[in-house]
mmCIF file of C-alpha atoms in Angstrom:
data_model
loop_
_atom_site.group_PDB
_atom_site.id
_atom_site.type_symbol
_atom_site.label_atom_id
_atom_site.label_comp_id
_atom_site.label_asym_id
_atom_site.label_seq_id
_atom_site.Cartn_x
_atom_site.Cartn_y
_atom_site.Cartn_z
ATOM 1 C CA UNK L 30 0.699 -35.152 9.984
ATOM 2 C CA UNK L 31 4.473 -35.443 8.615
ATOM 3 C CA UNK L 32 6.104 -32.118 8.786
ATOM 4 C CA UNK L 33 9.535 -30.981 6.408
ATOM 5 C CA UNK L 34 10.071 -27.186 6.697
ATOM 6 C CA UNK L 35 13.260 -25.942 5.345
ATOM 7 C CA UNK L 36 14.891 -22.761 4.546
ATOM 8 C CA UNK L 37 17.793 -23.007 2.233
ATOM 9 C CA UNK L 38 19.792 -21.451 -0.043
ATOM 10 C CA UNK L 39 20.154 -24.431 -2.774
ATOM 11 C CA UNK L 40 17.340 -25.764 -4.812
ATOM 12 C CA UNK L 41 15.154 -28.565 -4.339
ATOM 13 C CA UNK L 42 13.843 -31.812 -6.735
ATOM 14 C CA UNK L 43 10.205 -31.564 -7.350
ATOM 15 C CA UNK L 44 9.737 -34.908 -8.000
ATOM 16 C CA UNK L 45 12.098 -36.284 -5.119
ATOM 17 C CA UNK L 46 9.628 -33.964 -3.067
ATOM 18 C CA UNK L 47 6.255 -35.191 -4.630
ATOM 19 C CA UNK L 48 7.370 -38.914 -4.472
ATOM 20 C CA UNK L 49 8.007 -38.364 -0.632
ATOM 21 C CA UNK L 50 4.492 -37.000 -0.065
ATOM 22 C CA UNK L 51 2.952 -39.993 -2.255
ATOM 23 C CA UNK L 52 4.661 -42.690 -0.378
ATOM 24 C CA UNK L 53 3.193 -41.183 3.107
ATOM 25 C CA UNK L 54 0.159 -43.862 3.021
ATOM 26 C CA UNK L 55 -2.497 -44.644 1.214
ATOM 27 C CA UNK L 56 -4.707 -42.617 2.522
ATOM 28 C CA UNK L 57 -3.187 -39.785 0.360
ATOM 29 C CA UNK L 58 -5.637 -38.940 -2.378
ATOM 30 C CA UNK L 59 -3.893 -35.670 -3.594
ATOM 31 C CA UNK L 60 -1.234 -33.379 -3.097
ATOM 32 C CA UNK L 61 -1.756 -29.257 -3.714
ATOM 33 C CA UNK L 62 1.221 -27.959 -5.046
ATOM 34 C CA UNK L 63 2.066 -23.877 -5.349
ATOM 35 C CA UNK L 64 5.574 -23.296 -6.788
ATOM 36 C CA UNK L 65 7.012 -19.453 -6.533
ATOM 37 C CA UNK L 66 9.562 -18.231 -9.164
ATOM 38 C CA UNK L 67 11.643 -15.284 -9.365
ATOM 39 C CA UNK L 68 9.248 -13.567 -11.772
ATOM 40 C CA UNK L 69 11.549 -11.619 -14.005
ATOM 41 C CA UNK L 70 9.334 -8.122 -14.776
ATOM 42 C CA UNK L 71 10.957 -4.656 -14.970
ATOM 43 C CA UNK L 72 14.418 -5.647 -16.221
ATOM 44 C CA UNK L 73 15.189 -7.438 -12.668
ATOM 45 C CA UNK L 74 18.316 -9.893 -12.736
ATOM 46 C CA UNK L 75 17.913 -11.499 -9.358
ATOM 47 C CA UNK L 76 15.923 -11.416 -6.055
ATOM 48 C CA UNK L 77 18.282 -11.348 -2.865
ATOM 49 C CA UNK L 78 16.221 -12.921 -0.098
ATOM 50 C CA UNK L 79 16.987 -12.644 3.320
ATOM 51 C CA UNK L 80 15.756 -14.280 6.960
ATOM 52 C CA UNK L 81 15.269 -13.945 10.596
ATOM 53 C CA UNK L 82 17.027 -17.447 11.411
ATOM 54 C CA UNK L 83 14.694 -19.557 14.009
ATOM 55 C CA UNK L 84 11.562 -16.930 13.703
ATOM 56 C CA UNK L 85 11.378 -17.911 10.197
ATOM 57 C CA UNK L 86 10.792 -21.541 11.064
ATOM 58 C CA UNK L 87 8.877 -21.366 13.887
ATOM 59 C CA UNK L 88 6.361 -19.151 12.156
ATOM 60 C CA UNK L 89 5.924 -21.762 8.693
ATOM 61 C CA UNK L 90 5.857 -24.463 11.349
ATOM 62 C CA UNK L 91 2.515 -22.301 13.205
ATOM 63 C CA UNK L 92 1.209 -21.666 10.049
ATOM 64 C CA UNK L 93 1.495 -25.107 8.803
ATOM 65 C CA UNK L 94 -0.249 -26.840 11.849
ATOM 66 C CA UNK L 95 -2.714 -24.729 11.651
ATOM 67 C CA UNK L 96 -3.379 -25.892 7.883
ATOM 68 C CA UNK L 97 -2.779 -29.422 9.171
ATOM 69 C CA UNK L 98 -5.681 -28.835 11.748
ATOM 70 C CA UNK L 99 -7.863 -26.805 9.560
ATOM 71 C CA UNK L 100 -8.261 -29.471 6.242
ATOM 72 C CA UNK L 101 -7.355 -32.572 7.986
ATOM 73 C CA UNK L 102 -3.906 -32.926 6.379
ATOM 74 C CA UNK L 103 -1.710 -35.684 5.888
ATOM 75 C CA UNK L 104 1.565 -34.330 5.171
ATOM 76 C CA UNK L 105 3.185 -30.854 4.291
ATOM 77 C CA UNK L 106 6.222 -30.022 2.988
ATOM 78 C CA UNK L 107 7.191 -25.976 3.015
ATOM 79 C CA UNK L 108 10.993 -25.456 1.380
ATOM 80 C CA UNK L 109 11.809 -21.459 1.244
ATOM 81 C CA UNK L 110 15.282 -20.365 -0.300
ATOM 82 C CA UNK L 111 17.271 -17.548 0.503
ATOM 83 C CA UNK L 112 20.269 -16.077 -1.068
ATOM 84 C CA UNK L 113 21.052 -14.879 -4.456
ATOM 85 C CA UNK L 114 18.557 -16.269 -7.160
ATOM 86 C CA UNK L 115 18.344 -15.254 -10.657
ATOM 87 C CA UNK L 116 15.305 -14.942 -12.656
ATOM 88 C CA UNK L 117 13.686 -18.225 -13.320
ATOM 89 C CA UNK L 118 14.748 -19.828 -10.306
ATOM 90 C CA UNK L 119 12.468 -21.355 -7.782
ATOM 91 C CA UNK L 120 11.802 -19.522 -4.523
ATOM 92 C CA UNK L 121 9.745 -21.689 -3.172
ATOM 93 C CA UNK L 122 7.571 -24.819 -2.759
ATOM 94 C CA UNK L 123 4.168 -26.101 -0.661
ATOM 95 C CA UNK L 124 2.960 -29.462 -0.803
ATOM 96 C CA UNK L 125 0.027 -30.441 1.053
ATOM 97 C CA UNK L 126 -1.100 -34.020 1.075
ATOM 98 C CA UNK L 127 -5.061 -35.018 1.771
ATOM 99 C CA UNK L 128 -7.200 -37.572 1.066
ATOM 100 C CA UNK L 129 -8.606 -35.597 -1.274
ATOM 101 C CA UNK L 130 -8.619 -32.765 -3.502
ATOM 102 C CA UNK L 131 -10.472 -29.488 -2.047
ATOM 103 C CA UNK L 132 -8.894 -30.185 1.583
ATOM 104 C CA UNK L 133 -4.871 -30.404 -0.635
ATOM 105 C CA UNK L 134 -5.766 -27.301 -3.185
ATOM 106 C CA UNK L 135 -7.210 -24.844 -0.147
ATOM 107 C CA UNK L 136 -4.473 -25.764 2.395
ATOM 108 C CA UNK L 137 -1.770 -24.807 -0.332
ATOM 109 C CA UNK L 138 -3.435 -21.660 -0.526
ATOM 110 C CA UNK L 139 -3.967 -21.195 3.066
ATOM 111 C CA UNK L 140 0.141 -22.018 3.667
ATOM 112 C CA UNK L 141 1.311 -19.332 0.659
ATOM 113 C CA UNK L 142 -0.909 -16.962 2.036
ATOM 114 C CA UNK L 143 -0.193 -16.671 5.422
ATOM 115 C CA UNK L 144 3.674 -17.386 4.452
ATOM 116 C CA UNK L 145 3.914 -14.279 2.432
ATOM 117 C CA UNK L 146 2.612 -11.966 5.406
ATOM 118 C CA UNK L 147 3.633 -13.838 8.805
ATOM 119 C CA UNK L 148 6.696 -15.340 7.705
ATOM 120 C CA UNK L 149 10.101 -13.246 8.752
ATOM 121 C CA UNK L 150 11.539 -13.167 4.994
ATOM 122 C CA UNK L 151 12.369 -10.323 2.958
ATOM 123 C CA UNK L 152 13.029 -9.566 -1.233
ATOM 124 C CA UNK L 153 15.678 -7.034 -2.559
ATOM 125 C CA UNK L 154 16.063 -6.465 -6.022
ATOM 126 C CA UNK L 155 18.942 -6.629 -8.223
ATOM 127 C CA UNK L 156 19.199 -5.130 -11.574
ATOM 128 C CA UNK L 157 21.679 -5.597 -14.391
ATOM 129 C CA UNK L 158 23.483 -2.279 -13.687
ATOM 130 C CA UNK L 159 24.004 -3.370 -10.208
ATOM 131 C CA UNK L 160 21.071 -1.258 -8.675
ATOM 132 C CA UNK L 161 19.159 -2.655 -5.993
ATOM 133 C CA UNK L 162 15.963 -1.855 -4.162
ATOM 134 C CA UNK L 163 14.063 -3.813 -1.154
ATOM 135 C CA UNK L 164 10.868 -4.678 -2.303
ATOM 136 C CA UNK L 165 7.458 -3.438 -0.819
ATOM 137 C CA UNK L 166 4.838 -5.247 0.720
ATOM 138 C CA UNK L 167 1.928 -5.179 -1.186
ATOM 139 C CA UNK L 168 -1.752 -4.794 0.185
ATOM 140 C CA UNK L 169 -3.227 -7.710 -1.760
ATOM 141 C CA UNK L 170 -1.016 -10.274 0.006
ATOM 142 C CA UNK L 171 -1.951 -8.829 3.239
ATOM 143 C CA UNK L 172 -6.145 -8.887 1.660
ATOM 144 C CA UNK L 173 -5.382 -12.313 0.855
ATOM 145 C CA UNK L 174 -4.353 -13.704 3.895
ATOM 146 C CA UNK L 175 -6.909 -11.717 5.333
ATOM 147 C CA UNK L 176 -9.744 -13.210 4.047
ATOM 148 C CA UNK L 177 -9.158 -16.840 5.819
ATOM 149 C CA UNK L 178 -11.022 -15.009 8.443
ATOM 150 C CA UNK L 179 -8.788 -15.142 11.465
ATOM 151 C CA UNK L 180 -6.312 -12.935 12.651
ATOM 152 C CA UNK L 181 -3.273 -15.238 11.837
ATOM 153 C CA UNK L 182 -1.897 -18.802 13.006
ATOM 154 C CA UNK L 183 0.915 -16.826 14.462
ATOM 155 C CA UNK L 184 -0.624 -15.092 17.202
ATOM 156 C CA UNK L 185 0.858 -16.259 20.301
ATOM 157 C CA UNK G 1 21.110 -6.185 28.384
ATOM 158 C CA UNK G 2 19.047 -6.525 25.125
ATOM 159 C CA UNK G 3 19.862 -7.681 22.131
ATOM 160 C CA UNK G 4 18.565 -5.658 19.122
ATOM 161 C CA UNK G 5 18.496 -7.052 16.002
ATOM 162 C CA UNK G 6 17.939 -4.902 12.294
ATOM 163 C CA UNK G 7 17.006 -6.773 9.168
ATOM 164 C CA UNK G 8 16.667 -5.327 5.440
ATOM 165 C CA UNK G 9 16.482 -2.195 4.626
ATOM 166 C CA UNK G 10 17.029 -0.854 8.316
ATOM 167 C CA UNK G 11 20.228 -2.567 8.806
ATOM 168 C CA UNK G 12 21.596 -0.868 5.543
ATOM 169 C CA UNK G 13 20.707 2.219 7.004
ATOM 170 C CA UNK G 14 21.846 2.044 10.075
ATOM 171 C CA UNK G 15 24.922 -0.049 8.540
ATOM 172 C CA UNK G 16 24.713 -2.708 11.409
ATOM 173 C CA UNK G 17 22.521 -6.458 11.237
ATOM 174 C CA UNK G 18 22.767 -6.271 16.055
ATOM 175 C CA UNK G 19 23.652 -4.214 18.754
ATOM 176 C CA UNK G 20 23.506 -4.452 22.273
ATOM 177 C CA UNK G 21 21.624 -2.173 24.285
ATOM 178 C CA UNK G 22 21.740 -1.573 28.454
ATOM 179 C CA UNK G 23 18.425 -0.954 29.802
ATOM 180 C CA UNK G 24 17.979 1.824 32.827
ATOM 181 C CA UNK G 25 17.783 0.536 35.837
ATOM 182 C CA UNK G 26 14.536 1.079 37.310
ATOM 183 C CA UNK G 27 11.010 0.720 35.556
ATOM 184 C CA UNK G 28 10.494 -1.599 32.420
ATOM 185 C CA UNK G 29 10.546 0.376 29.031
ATOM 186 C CA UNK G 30 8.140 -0.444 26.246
ATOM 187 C CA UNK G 31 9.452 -0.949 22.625
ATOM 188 C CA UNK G 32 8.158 2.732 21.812
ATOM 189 C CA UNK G 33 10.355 3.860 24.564
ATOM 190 C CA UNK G 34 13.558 1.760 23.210
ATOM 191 C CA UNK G 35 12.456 3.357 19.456
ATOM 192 C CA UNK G 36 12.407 6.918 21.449
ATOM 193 C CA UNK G 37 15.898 6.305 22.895
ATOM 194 C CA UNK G 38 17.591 5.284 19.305
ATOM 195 C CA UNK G 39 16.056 8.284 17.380
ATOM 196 C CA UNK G 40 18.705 9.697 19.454
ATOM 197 C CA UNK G 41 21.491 8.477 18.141
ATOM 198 C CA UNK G 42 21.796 9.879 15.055
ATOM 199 C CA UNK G 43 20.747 10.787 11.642
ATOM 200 C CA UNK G 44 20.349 7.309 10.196
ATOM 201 C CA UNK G 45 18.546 6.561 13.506
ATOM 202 C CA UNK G 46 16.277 9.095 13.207
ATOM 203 C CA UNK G 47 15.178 8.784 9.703
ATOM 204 C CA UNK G 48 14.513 5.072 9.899
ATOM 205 C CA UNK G 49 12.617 5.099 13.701
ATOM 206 C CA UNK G 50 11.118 8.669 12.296
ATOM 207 C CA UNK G 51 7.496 8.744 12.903
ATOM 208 C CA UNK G 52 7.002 8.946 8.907
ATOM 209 C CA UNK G 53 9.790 7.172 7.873
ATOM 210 C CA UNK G 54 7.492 4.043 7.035
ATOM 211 C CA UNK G 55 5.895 1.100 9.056
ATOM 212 C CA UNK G 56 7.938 -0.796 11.036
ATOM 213 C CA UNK G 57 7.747 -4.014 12.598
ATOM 214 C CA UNK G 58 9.045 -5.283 15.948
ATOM 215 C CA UNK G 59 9.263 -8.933 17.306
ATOM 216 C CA UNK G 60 10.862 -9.757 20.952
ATOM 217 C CA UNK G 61 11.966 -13.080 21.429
ATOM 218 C CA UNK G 62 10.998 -14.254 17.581
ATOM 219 C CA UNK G 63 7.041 -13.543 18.640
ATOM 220 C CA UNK G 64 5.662 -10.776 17.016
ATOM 221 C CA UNK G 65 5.430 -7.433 19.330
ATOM 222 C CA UNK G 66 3.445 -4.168 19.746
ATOM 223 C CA UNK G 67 5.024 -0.687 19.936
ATOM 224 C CA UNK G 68 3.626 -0.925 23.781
ATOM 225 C CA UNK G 69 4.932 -4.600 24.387
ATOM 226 C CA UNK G 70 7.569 -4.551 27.357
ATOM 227 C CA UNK G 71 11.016 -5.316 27.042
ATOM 228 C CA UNK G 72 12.852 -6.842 29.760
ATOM 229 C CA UNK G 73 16.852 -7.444 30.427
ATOM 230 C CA UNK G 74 17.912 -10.918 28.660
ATOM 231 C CA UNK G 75 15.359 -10.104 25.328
ATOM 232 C CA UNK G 76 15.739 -10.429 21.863
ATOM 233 C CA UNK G 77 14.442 -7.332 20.329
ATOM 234 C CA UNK G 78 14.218 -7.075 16.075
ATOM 235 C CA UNK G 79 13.117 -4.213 13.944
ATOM 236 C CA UNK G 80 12.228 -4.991 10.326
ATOM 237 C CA UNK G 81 9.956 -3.961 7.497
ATOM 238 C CA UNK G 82 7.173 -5.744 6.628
ATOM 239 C CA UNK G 83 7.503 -9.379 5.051
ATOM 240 C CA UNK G 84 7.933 -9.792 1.518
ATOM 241 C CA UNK G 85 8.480 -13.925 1.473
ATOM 242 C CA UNK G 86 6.782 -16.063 -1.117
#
């Protein structure tokens, strides 16, 4: 399976990423694709997100060879930005290459899920009148990970 | 030695991202007993290793941790709040 994790602050080329994954072989019968956005409800401006540097990527790289293992995977490509980012922006982006379309669709589940609750990153929120507030985690995203049936890919 | 790391909301509390931390010299404390020893250092301290002052989440050595996970001389100890990535 070919592997790209990255955590960065700029953005990233959706179809510079896409064309990547298609050119992997041509075995590749789909790709799964779940882009994030700073989702701008409740007046927010911006979402600061912050890291633990080296957990971070040695957690999405667990969690991704796991997926690789679990629906036979081709490729997967996990790019997470940190930093300032205004509403609208991109936060983040899984691709997951199979021969074909269940294996591509559930594995890009499977990654987001388990990359929202196991990952080391976290939100703050920036309003227009310069408040801020760290964001919660929510239940659901813990249910939803949850119900893959296993007690996480990043278990030692 | 350990190394103690703070992330989000704990490290604007406590108004510091790492400190380091000398362990005692005999027996091998847990990350509850490092947690106990902190509370004592202050307000700030105390409200964010406070029993109720929210769940908190530990790693040592960038692997997830327990509150009764050992910590040895040489770690990497982090306290953060729960993830919120995606």
């Amino acid at each position: 399976m070919l592997v790209d994790i990255r955590v960065q602050e700029e953005g990233f080329s959706l179809d510079a990423e896409l064309a990547r994954l298609a050119g992997v072989g041509l075995d590749v019968g789909g790709i799964g694709l779940f882009m994030g956005l700073v989702r701008g409800d409740g007046g927010l401006a911006a979402l600061v997100l912050e890291h633990y540097p080296g957990m971070t990527e040695s957690m999405i790289a667990r969690i991704v060879a796991q997926a690789g293992t679990r629906f036979g995977l081709l490729a997967c490509t996990v790019i997470h930005r940190v930093g300032r980012l205004p509403v609208g922006a991109p936060i983040v982006l899984v691709l997951c290459a199979a021969a074909h379309r269940g294996a591509a669709l559930e594995a890009t589940e499977f990654v987001i899920d388990w990359l929202k609750t196991q990952a080391p990153f976290w939100k703050r929120e920036e309003f227009p009148d310069g408040q801020g507030r760290w964001v919660a985690a929510r239940e659901s995203d813990e249910a939803a990970a949850a119900r893959w049936g296993m007690d996480g890919p990043t278990e030692s | 030695m350990v190394e103690i790391l703070y992330f989000a909301w704990l490290r604007d509390r406590l108004g510091r991202s790492r400190e380091t931390l000398v362990l005692p010299d005999d027996g091998v404390p847990s990350v509850r007993d490092i947690m106990d020893g902190l509370r004592r250092r202050g307000a700030a301290y105390e409200e964010v290793f406070a029993a109720g002052g929210g769940p908190i989440r530990c790693a040592i050595n960038q692997e997830f941790a327990a509150l009764d996970s050992p910590v040895h001389a040489g770690d990497e100890l982090a306290f953060f709040p729960p993830m919120t990535g995606g």
